[in-house]
Amino acid sequence: MALLQPITARTFYIPGSNNLGFVATADGGAIAIDTGLDKDAGRLIRKALDEAKLPLRAIVNTHHHADHIGGNDFLVRNIPGVPVYAPPLEAALIAHPLLEPIYLSMGAQPIPALQNKWLMAKGVPVDHLIEGAQLTIAGTTLDVIALPGHSLGQIGLAFDGVCFAADGFFGPAILQKHGIPYAQDVGAQLASLGRLAARNDLYFLPGHGDLTPRDQLEELLAVNQSAIEHASATVRAALAEPGDLLAVARRVRAALGLQLAAIPQYAIFVSAVSAHLGYLAQQGQAQLVLEEDGMIWQAAG
Ligand SMILES: [Zn+2]
């Protein structure tokens, strides 16, 4: 079976734990939408495009997370001249991947355990910033959909009836596994679900989860919304007693029964709890106060 699975006439994907999306360009080439976790993913993309006789015209990254940009370095080094496109805020982190473990370390130089390939891909220069509602590459125009929330400047892309939704929503198994769908800005994440719901593409491809036909989208978006709201409610309940961020995270982890087996996973989890605390503060349901013990979160409202 061919590596590239067709979706519509000019869109393809390679299914996997990180789905890889492709658009056939007007000039007989292809655009890769995200590049997977590592050089093996980059190699797979090159092999799939060679097999389909579609030369790679560009890489478009939806956001900076390592499992979406990890193949960039291999592709850029092995296919000379391939340009990389990304939204402005994401571009900085794609070019300088150390920034991700730095932000997970509250701004400090990260310990080696946080500098692994799941948190820190190899950086590549970003050649073009994606601004505006459309992006034209090799004579082919894609719709750009703002999907911030999971990551600060995340975008989705749509072409020929397919919306490549990145981590704008997740499949049910992923939601189950993570407990809290990773968020940088919970309010923006919820608004992005609404932006996806308003679209009429034939298919929606999440970064992690099954290719979803339009008639199954609403239900899946509702499951995502419930997961986000459940996470917020759990964080709110953890404020029954005041506590600092790490104390709140401990209570939330226990309440959700999450297995977080390694420091990187725990750091990501704490970051997501922090996003929910910020969201609750915006809603007037939580506040951060400075006490003798330090910065303490407490319930409000
Ligand atoms: Zn992501």
mmCIF file of N, CA and C and ligand atoms in Angstrom, residues 63-68 150-151 154 166-167 170 182 208, ligand 1:
data_model
loop_
_atom_site.group_PDB
_atom_site.id
_atom_site.type_symbol
_atom_site.label_atom_id
_atom_site.label_comp_id
_atom_site.label_asym_id
_atom_site.label_seq_id
_atom_site.Cartn_x
_atom_site.Cartn_y
_atom_site.Cartn_z
ATOM 1 N N HIS A 63 2.501 24.653 14.691
ATOM 2 C CA HIS A 63 2.943 25.174 15.989
ATOM 3 C C HIS A 63 4.271 24.530 16.340
ATOM 4 N N HIS A 64 4.871 24.967 17.448
ATOM 5 C CA HIS A 64 6.277 24.641 17.694
ATOM 6 C C HIS A 64 6.522 23.332 18.433
ATOM 7 N N HIS A 65 5.488 22.632 18.880
ATOM 8 C CA HIS A 65 5.727 21.433 19.697
ATOM 9 C C HIS A 65 6.577 20.425 18.925
ATOM 10 N N ALA A 66 7.476 19.775 19.677
ATOM 11 C CA ALA A 66 8.507 18.939 19.056
ATOM 12 C C ALA A 66 7.917 17.831 18.183
ATOM 13 N N ASP A 67 6.735 17.320 18.561
ATOM 14 C CA ASP A 67 6.154 16.228 17.769
ATOM 15 C C ASP A 67 5.522 16.728 16.464
ATOM 16 N N HIS A 68 5.599 18.021 16.218
ATOM 17 C CA HIS A 68 5.102 18.580 14.952
ATOM 18 C C HIS A 68 6.215 19.143 14.076
ATOM 19 N N HIS A 150 -4.024 25.834 22.477
ATOM 20 C CA HIS A 150 -3.130 24.694 22.746
ATOM 21 C C HIS A 150 -1.684 25.186 22.729
ATOM 22 N N SER A 151 -1.404 26.069 21.795
ATOM 23 C CA SER A 151 -0.106 26.725 21.725
ATOM 24 C C SER A 151 -0.358 28.172 21.335
ATOM 25 N N GLN A 154 -0.873 28.833 17.407
ATOM 26 C CA GLN A 154 -1.182 27.691 16.531
ATOM 27 C C GLN A 154 -2.152 28.078 15.414
ATOM 28 N N ALA A 166 -4.310 20.420 13.239
ATOM 29 C CA ALA A 166 -3.202 20.367 14.203
ATOM 30 C C ALA A 166 -3.720 19.874 15.556
ATOM 31 N N ASP A 167 -3.337 20.532 16.653
ATOM 32 C CA ASP A 167 -3.808 20.111 17.970
ATOM 33 C C ASP A 167 -4.965 20.996 18.441
ATOM 34 N N PHE A 170 -8.539 16.846 19.685
ATOM 35 C CA PHE A 170 -7.872 15.548 19.812
ATOM 36 C C PHE A 170 -8.899 14.425 19.687
ATOM 37 N N TYR A 182 -3.576 19.513 26.571
ATOM 38 C CA TYR A 182 -2.580 20.543 26.858
ATOM 39 C C TYR A 182 -3.055 21.923 26.397
ATOM 40 N N HIS A 208 -3.439 14.294 16.328
ATOM 41 C CA HIS A 208 -3.461 13.015 17.042
ATOM 42 C C HIS A 208 -4.912 12.554 17.135
HETATM 43 ZN ZN ZN B 1 0.957 20.309 20.214
#
